[in-house]
PDB file of C-alpha atoms in Angstrom:
ATOM      1  CA  MET A   1     -26.961  76.344 -52.150  1.00  0.00           C
ATOM      2  CA  SER A   2     -23.955  77.892 -50.489  1.00  0.00           C
ATOM      3  CA  ASN A   3     -20.833  75.904 -49.649  1.00  0.00           C
ATOM      4  CA  SER A   4     -21.466  76.298 -45.926  1.00  0.00           C
ATOM      5  CA  SER A   5     -24.998  74.994 -46.257  1.00  0.00           C
ATOM      6  CA  ALA A   6     -23.766  71.979 -48.225  1.00  0.00           C
ATOM      7  CA  ARG A   7     -21.157  71.069 -45.558  1.00  0.00           C
ATOM      8  CA  LYS A   8     -23.772  71.424 -42.824  1.00  0.00           C
ATOM      9  CA  LEU A   9     -26.111  69.138 -44.757  1.00  0.00           C
ATOM     10  CA  ARG A  10     -23.393  66.485 -45.156  1.00  0.00           C
ATOM     11  CA  ARG A  11     -22.622  66.547 -41.427  1.00  0.00           C
ATOM     12  CA  MET A  12     -26.287  66.094 -40.647  1.00  0.00           C
ATOM     13  CA  SER A  13     -26.604  63.174 -43.055  1.00  0.00           C
ATOM     14  CA  ASN A  14     -23.422  61.437 -41.775  1.00  0.00           C
ATOM     15  CA  GLY A  15     -24.419  61.659 -38.118  1.00  0.00           C
ATOM     16  CA  PRO A  16     -26.563  58.477 -37.913  1.00  0.00           C
ATOM     17  CA  GLN A  17     -24.006  56.574 -39.997  1.00  0.00           C
ATOM     18  CA  ASP A  18     -21.182  57.559 -37.638  1.00  0.00           C
ATOM     19  CA  ALA A  19     -23.236  56.493 -34.648  1.00  0.00           C
ATOM     20  CA  LYS A  20     -23.906  53.118 -36.265  1.00  0.00           C
ATOM     21  CA  VAL A  21     -20.178  52.571 -36.888  1.00  0.00           C
ATOM     22  CA  GLU A  22     -19.416  53.537 -33.298  1.00  0.00           C
ATOM     23  CA  ARG A  23     -21.955  51.057 -31.959  1.00  0.00           C
ATOM     24  CA  LYS A  24     -20.382  48.297 -34.032  1.00  0.00           C
ATOM     25  CA  ARG A  25     -16.940  49.215 -32.741  1.00  0.00           C
ATOM     26  CA  VAL A  26     -18.108  49.106 -29.126  1.00  0.00           C
ATOM     27  CA  ALA A  27     -19.846  45.759 -29.691  1.00  0.00           C
ATOM     28  CA  LEU A  28     -16.655  44.332 -31.219  1.00  0.00           C
ATOM     29  CA  VAL A  29     -14.547  45.479 -28.260  1.00  0.00           C
ATOM     30  CA  VAL A  30     -17.018  44.010 -25.773  1.00  0.00           C
ATOM     31  CA  GLY A  31     -17.144  40.729 -27.713  1.00  0.00           C
ATOM     32  CA  ILE A  32     -13.359  40.404 -27.706  1.00  0.00           C
ATOM     33  CA  PHE A  33     -13.250  41.140 -23.962  1.00  0.00           C
ATOM     34  CA  MET A  34     -15.866  38.483 -23.212  1.00  0.00           C
ATOM     35  CA  LEU A  35     -14.039  35.962 -25.383  1.00  0.00           C
ATOM     36  CA  LEU A  36     -10.772  36.553 -23.555  1.00  0.00           C
ATOM     37  CA  ALA A  37     -12.411  36.562 -20.125  1.00  0.00           C
ATOM     38  CA  ALA A  38     -14.423  33.367 -20.651  1.00  0.00           C
ATOM     39  CA  PRO A  39     -11.522  30.885 -20.068  1.00  0.00           C
ATOM     40  CA  THR A  40     -10.551  32.694 -16.883  1.00  0.00           C
ATOM     41  CA  VAL A  41     -14.113  32.590 -15.573  1.00  0.00           C
ATOM     42  CA  PHE A  42     -14.354  28.905 -16.478  1.00  0.00           C
ATOM     43  CA  LEU A  43     -11.121  28.074 -14.667  1.00  0.00           C
ATOM     44  CA  VAL A  44     -12.229  29.905 -11.536  1.00  0.00           C
ATOM     45  CA  GLN A  45     -15.625  28.228 -11.504  1.00  0.00           C
ATOM     46  CA  SER A  46     -14.333  24.742 -12.333  1.00  0.00           C
ATOM     47  CA  LYS A  47     -11.376  24.759  -9.928  1.00  0.00           C
ATOM     48  CA  SER A  48     -11.711  21.804  -7.562  1.00  0.00           C
ATOM     49  CA  TYR A  49     -10.399  21.677  -4.041  1.00  0.00           C
ATOM     50  CA  PRO A  50      -9.123  18.357  -2.628  1.00  0.00           C
ATOM     51  CA  VAL A  51     -11.211  16.805   0.105  1.00  0.00           C
ATOM     52  CA  PRO A  52      -9.081  16.060   3.192  1.00  0.00           C
ATOM     53  CA  SER A  53      -8.505  12.348   3.706  1.00  0.00           C
ATOM     54  CA  PRO A  54     -10.219  10.921   6.790  1.00  0.00           C
ATOM     55  CA  PHE A  55      -7.310   8.520   7.283  1.00  0.00           C
ATOM     56  CA  LYS A  56      -4.243   8.883   9.469  1.00  0.00           C
ATOM     57  CA  LEU A  57      -2.202   6.504   7.315  1.00  0.00           C
ATOM     58  CA  ILE A  58      -1.216   7.302   3.723  1.00  0.00           C
ATOM     59  CA  ASP A  59      -4.214   6.954   1.420  1.00  0.00           C
ATOM     60  CA  ILE A  60      -3.184   5.112  -1.763  1.00  0.00           C
ATOM     61  CA  THR A  61      -6.649   4.118  -2.926  1.00  0.00           C
ATOM     62  CA  GLY A  62      -6.527   3.214  -6.601  1.00  0.00           C
ATOM     63  CA  ALA A  63      -2.770   2.560  -6.688  1.00  0.00           C
ATOM     64  CA  GLY A  64      -1.752   0.427  -9.638  1.00  0.00           C
ATOM     65  CA  TYR A  65       0.369  -2.060  -7.725  1.00  0.00           C
ATOM     66  CA  ALA A  66       0.147  -4.546  -4.826  1.00  0.00           C
ATOM     67  CA  GLY A  67      -3.159  -5.716  -6.232  1.00  0.00           C
ATOM     68  CA  ASP A  68      -3.102  -9.297  -4.986  1.00  0.00           C
ATOM     69  CA  PHE A  69      -0.962 -12.369  -4.335  1.00  0.00           C
ATOM     70  CA  LEU A  70      -1.198 -16.119  -4.710  1.00  0.00           C
ATOM     71  CA  LEU A  71       1.116 -17.709  -2.148  1.00  0.00           C
ATOM     72  CA  PRO A  72       1.141 -20.769   0.136  1.00  0.00           C
ATOM     73  CA  ASP A  73       0.606 -20.151   3.843  1.00  0.00           C
ATOM     74  CA  HIS A  74       2.375 -21.862   6.743  1.00  0.00           C
ATOM     75  CA  ASN A  75      -0.067 -24.765   6.425  1.00  0.00           C
ATOM     76  CA  GLY A  76       0.627 -25.228   2.719  1.00  0.00           C
ATOM     77  CA  VAL A  77      -2.726 -23.737   1.641  1.00  0.00           C
ATOM     78  CA  THR A  78      -2.548 -21.314  -1.283  1.00  0.00           C
ATOM     79  CA  ARG A  79      -3.940 -17.938  -0.263  1.00  0.00           C
ATOM     80  CA  SER A  80      -5.062 -14.733  -1.975  1.00  0.00           C
ATOM     81  CA  LEU A  81      -6.767 -11.580  -0.771  1.00  0.00           C
ATOM     82  CA  LYS A  82     -10.160 -13.143  -1.495  1.00  0.00           C
ATOM     83  CA  ASP A  83      -9.612 -15.363   1.547  1.00  0.00           C
ATOM     84  CA  PHE A  84      -9.777 -12.278   3.759  1.00  0.00           C
ATOM     85  CA  ASN A  85     -12.968 -10.684   2.438  1.00  0.00           C
ATOM     86  CA  GLY A  86     -14.892  -9.018   5.228  1.00  0.00           C
ATOM     87  CA  GLU A  87     -11.687  -8.250   7.125  1.00  0.00           C
ATOM     88  CA  VAL A  88      -9.114  -5.485   7.094  1.00  0.00           C
ATOM     89  CA  ALA A  89      -5.914  -7.207   5.986  1.00  0.00           C
ATOM     90  CA  VAL A  90      -2.503  -5.783   6.847  1.00  0.00           C
ATOM     91  CA  VAL A  91       0.153  -7.285   4.583  1.00  0.00           C
ATOM     92  CA  PHE A  92       3.707  -7.010   5.870  1.00  0.00           C
ATOM     93  CA  PHE A  93       6.987  -8.402   4.512  1.00  0.00           C
ATOM     94  CA  GLY A  94       9.771  -9.542   6.852  1.00  0.00           C
ATOM     95  CA  PHE A  95      11.627 -12.532   8.284  1.00  0.00           C
ATOM     96  CA  THR A  96      11.632 -14.313  11.619  1.00  0.00           C
ATOM     97  CA  GLN A  97      15.242 -13.456  12.484  1.00  0.00           C
ATOM     98  CA  CYS A  98      14.588  -9.751  12.004  1.00  0.00           C
ATOM     99  CA  PRO A  99      15.889  -8.031  15.152  1.00  0.00           C
ATOM    100  CA  ASP A 100      13.540  -5.042  15.404  1.00  0.00           C
ATOM    101  CA  VAL A 101      11.327  -3.940  12.496  1.00  0.00           C
ATOM    102  CA  CYS A 102       9.313  -7.159  12.150  1.00  0.00           C
ATOM    103  CA  PRO A 103       8.518  -7.822  15.821  1.00  0.00           C
ATOM    104  CA  THR A 104       7.709  -4.141  16.356  1.00  0.00           C
ATOM    105  CA  THR A 105       5.269  -4.093  13.441  1.00  0.00           C
ATOM    106  CA  LEU A 106       3.527  -7.288  14.500  1.00  0.00           C
ATOM    107  CA  THR A 107       3.273  -6.014  18.084  1.00  0.00           C
ATOM    108  CA  GLU A 108       1.629  -2.801  16.844  1.00  0.00           C
ATOM    109  CA  ILE A 109      -0.970  -4.816  14.926  1.00  0.00           C
ATOM    110  CA  VAL A 110      -1.726  -6.813  18.092  1.00  0.00           C
ATOM    111  CA  GLN A 111      -2.139  -3.548  20.012  1.00  0.00           C
ATOM    112  CA  ALA A 112      -4.368  -2.112  17.292  1.00  0.00           C
ATOM    113  CA  LYS A 113      -6.662  -5.150  17.556  1.00  0.00           C
ATOM    114  CA  LYS A 114      -7.068  -4.523  21.278  1.00  0.00           C
ATOM    115  CA  LEU A 115      -7.786  -0.816  20.721  1.00  0.00           C
ATOM    116  CA  MET A 116     -10.550  -1.701  18.260  1.00  0.00           C
ATOM    117  CA  GLY A 117     -12.533  -3.701  20.805  1.00  0.00           C
ATOM    118  CA  PRO A 118     -14.906  -6.274  19.252  1.00  0.00           C
ATOM    119  CA  ASP A 119     -14.012  -5.015  15.759  1.00  0.00           C
ATOM    120  CA  GLY A 120     -10.432  -6.138  16.354  1.00  0.00           C
ATOM    121  CA  ALA A 121     -11.416  -9.683  15.428  1.00  0.00           C
ATOM    122  CA  ARG A 122     -11.706  -8.429  11.832  1.00  0.00           C
ATOM    123  CA  LEU A 123      -8.155  -7.043  11.664  1.00  0.00           C
ATOM    124  CA  LYS A 124      -5.826  -9.663  10.181  1.00  0.00           C
ATOM    125  CA  ALA A 125      -2.041  -9.547   9.848  1.00  0.00           C
ATOM    126  CA  ILE A 126      -0.549 -11.357   6.845  1.00  0.00           C
ATOM    127  CA  PHE A 127       3.175 -11.854   7.290  1.00  0.00           C
ATOM    128  CA  VAL A 128       5.051 -12.658   4.059  1.00  0.00           C
ATOM    129  CA  THR A 129       8.561 -13.962   4.640  1.00  0.00           C
ATOM    130  CA  VAL A 130      11.385 -12.608   2.498  1.00  0.00           C
ATOM    131  CA  ASP A 131      13.600 -15.429   3.815  1.00  0.00           C
ATOM    132  CA  PRO A 132      11.870 -18.681   2.813  1.00  0.00           C
ATOM    133  CA  GLU A 133      15.224 -20.478   2.978  1.00  0.00           C
ATOM    134  CA  ARG A 134      15.330 -20.305   6.783  1.00  0.00           C
ATOM    135  CA  ASP A 135      11.670 -19.559   7.504  1.00  0.00           C
ATOM    136  CA  THR A 136      10.157 -22.994   7.150  1.00  0.00           C
ATOM    137  CA  SER A 137       6.442 -23.531   7.638  1.00  0.00           C
ATOM    138  CA  GLN A 138       6.964 -24.712  11.213  1.00  0.00           C
ATOM    139  CA  VAL A 139       9.253 -21.793  12.035  1.00  0.00           C
ATOM    140  CA  LEU A 140       6.653 -19.351  10.727  1.00  0.00           C
ATOM    141  CA  LYS A 141       3.822 -21.005  12.647  1.00  0.00           C
ATOM    142  CA  THR A 142       5.780 -20.878  15.911  1.00  0.00           C
ATOM    143  CA  TYR A 143       6.892 -17.302  15.303  1.00  0.00           C
ATOM    144  CA  LEU A 144       3.402 -15.922  14.689  1.00  0.00           C
ATOM    145  CA  ALA A 145       1.986 -17.801  17.680  1.00  0.00           C
ATOM    146  CA  ASN A 146       4.115 -15.491  19.836  1.00  0.00           C
ATOM    147  CA  PHE A 147       1.995 -12.573  18.632  1.00  0.00           C
ATOM    148  CA  ASP A 148      -1.431 -13.871  17.592  1.00  0.00           C
ATOM    149  CA  PRO A 149      -2.314 -17.402  16.419  1.00  0.00           C
ATOM    150  CA  ALA A 150      -4.934 -15.870  14.101  1.00  0.00           C
ATOM    151  CA  PHE A 151      -2.228 -14.146  12.053  1.00  0.00           C
ATOM    152  CA  VAL A 152      -1.300 -15.775   8.744  1.00  0.00           C
ATOM    153  CA  ALA A 153       2.214 -16.339   7.393  1.00  0.00           C
ATOM    154  CA  LEU A 154       2.907 -16.767   3.692  1.00  0.00           C
ATOM    155  CA  ARG A 155       5.993 -18.542   2.405  1.00  0.00           C
ATOM    156  CA  PRO A 156       6.790 -17.914  -1.274  1.00  0.00           C
ATOM    157  CA  GLU A 157       8.022 -20.860  -3.296  1.00  0.00           C
ATOM    158  CA  PRO A 158      11.320 -20.529  -5.233  1.00  0.00           C
ATOM    159  CA  GLY A 159      10.841 -17.848  -7.871  1.00  0.00           C
ATOM    160  CA  GLN A 160       7.698 -16.429  -6.286  1.00  0.00           C
ATOM    161  CA  LEU A 161       9.500 -14.007  -4.003  1.00  0.00           C
ATOM    162  CA  GLU A 162      10.979 -12.061  -6.909  1.00  0.00           C
ATOM    163  CA  GLN A 163       7.584 -11.902  -8.574  1.00  0.00           C
ATOM    164  CA  VAL A 164       5.730 -10.664  -5.496  1.00  0.00           C
ATOM    165  CA  ALA A 165       8.510  -8.159  -4.743  1.00  0.00           C
ATOM    166  CA  LYS A 166       7.989  -6.681  -8.201  1.00  0.00           C
ATOM    167  CA  GLU A 167       4.215  -6.532  -7.766  1.00  0.00           C
ATOM    168  CA  PHE A 168       4.527  -4.760  -4.398  1.00  0.00           C
ATOM    169  CA  LYS A 169       7.495  -2.572  -5.422  1.00  0.00           C
ATOM    170  CA  LEU A 170       9.607  -3.935  -2.575  1.00  0.00           C
ATOM    171  CA  HIS A 171      13.265  -3.522  -1.795  1.00  0.00           C
ATOM    172  CA  ILE A 172      14.743  -6.867  -0.742  1.00  0.00           C
ATOM    173  CA  ARG A 173      18.446  -7.605  -0.406  1.00  0.00           C
ATOM    174  CA  LYS A 174      20.384 -10.475   1.157  1.00  0.00           C
ATOM    175  CA  ASN A 175      23.467  -9.410   3.120  1.00  0.00           C
ATOM    176  CA  PRO A 176      26.096 -12.143   3.626  1.00  0.00           C
ATOM    177  CA  GLY A 177      27.161 -12.964   7.182  1.00  0.00           C
ATOM    178  CA  GLN A 178      30.186 -14.674   8.720  1.00  0.00           C
ATOM    179  CA  SER A 179      28.701 -18.059   7.807  1.00  0.00           C
ATOM    180  CA  PRO A 180      26.329 -19.182   5.029  1.00  0.00           C
ATOM    181  CA  SER A 181      23.412 -19.294   7.457  1.00  0.00           C
ATOM    182  CA  SER A 182      24.098 -16.070   9.360  1.00  0.00           C
ATOM    183  CA  TYR A 183      23.071 -13.660   6.615  1.00  0.00           C
ATOM    184  CA  THR A 184      20.604 -10.830   7.185  1.00  0.00           C
ATOM    185  CA  MET A 185      17.838  -9.414   4.998  1.00  0.00           C
ATOM    186  CA  ASP A 186      17.137  -5.822   4.069  1.00  0.00           C
ATOM    187  CA  HIS A 187      13.502  -5.261   3.165  1.00  0.00           C
ATOM    188  CA  THR A 188      10.858  -2.583   2.800  1.00  0.00           C
ATOM    189  CA  ALA A 189       9.618  -1.794   6.300  1.00  0.00           C
ATOM    190  CA  ALA A 190       6.031  -0.821   5.564  1.00  0.00           C
ATOM    191  CA  SER A 191       2.587  -2.395   5.558  1.00  0.00           C
ATOM    192  CA  PHE A 192      -0.158  -2.484   2.946  1.00  0.00           C
ATOM    193  CA  VAL A 193      -3.709  -2.200   4.265  1.00  0.00           C
ATOM    194  CA  TYR A 194      -6.705  -3.623   2.379  1.00  0.00           C
ATOM    195  CA  ASP A 195     -10.376  -2.951   2.999  1.00  0.00           C
ATOM    196  CA  PRO A 196     -13.006  -5.687   3.537  1.00  0.00           C
ATOM    197  CA  ARG A 197     -13.527  -5.905  -0.238  1.00  0.00           C
ATOM    198  CA  GLY A 198      -9.867  -6.721  -0.829  1.00  0.00           C
ATOM    199  CA  ARG A 199      -8.936  -3.326  -2.275  1.00  0.00           C
ATOM    200  CA  LEU A 200      -5.611  -1.691  -1.492  1.00  0.00           C
ATOM    201  CA  ARG A 201      -6.366   1.468   0.476  1.00  0.00           C
ATOM    202  CA  LEU A 202      -3.567   2.498   2.835  1.00  0.00           C
ATOM    203  CA  TYR A 203       0.202   2.479   3.190  1.00  0.00           C
ATOM    204  CA  ALA A 204       1.576   2.372   6.725  1.00  0.00           C
ATOM    205  CA  ARG A 205       5.172   3.427   7.267  1.00  0.00           C
ATOM    206  CA  TYR A 206       7.199   1.639   9.903  1.00  0.00           C
ATOM    207  CA  GLY A 207       6.540   2.916  13.416  1.00  0.00           C
ATOM    208  CA  VAL A 208       3.306   4.746  12.599  1.00  0.00           C
ATOM    209  CA  GLY A 209       1.759   3.439  15.816  1.00  0.00           C
ATOM    210  CA  ALA A 210      -1.137   1.211  16.836  1.00  0.00           C
ATOM    211  CA  GLU A 211      -3.562   4.106  17.378  1.00  0.00           C
ATOM    212  CA  ALA A 212      -3.425   5.251  13.754  1.00  0.00           C
ATOM    213  CA  LEU A 213      -3.880   1.725  12.428  1.00  0.00           C
ATOM    214  CA  ALA A 214      -6.795   1.024  14.766  1.00  0.00           C
ATOM    215  CA  ALA A 215      -8.585   4.264  13.848  1.00  0.00           C
ATOM    216  CA  ASP A 216      -8.205   3.710  10.111  1.00  0.00           C
ATOM    217  CA  ALA A 217      -9.159   0.032  10.302  1.00  0.00           C
ATOM    218  CA  LYS A 218     -12.413   0.974  12.008  1.00  0.00           C
ATOM    219  CA  LEU A 219     -13.101   3.501   9.223  1.00  0.00           C
ATOM    220  CA  LEU A 220     -12.549   0.839   6.584  1.00  0.00           C
ATOM    221  CA  LEU A 221     -14.814  -1.599   8.398  1.00  0.00           C
ATOM    222  CA  GLY A 222     -17.432   1.146   8.450  1.00  0.00           C
ATOM    223  CA  GLY A 223     -17.294   1.508   4.672  1.00  0.00           C
ATOM    224  CA  ALA A 224     -14.922   4.446   4.245  1.00  0.00           C
TER     225      ALA A 224
END
């Protein structure tokens, strides 16, 4: 056999082997590509988009604070959120000598009740005084009667105010006045809204308006 014939024979015999190697190489490249692309495809497919909140107030459902309280009311009866099951409870902290924030907030809750029509009977304001020294039970009862006799005032016992302030993440500070009894109180000017099952759901900033509270309260009463 001539040298040229031998080389031709080797090329013919190597052809299928070369094709097999090439197929393996292509399969390896494709496998690597799929492996690298898989996480990207998974991320695209599993990406979740937030569902817009139906509420006008700030939705804090599931927040790990402001879970409950155990405080005496203006009649001396110890209260907790369980006492308001079936109602939308709006918990607000303030004091009766507050010049603007407290009366404005309570007035908005009264207006929200009116906007809700018959459902307004199930909207309850719970006013927690941050000034139990001056806000006696009788003072609190008289004060709330100016807004709605159905509203409830809570008056923490000595030592309880600090505890409830911690649970609700409140800012409370006593500012001395010209006399021992003329001091003022700084406090968080917001409300905490609970659904009929006693769960914290919404956070209402000061001045949010009666319309927003009324709309969201009706949603909570409807099971939102």
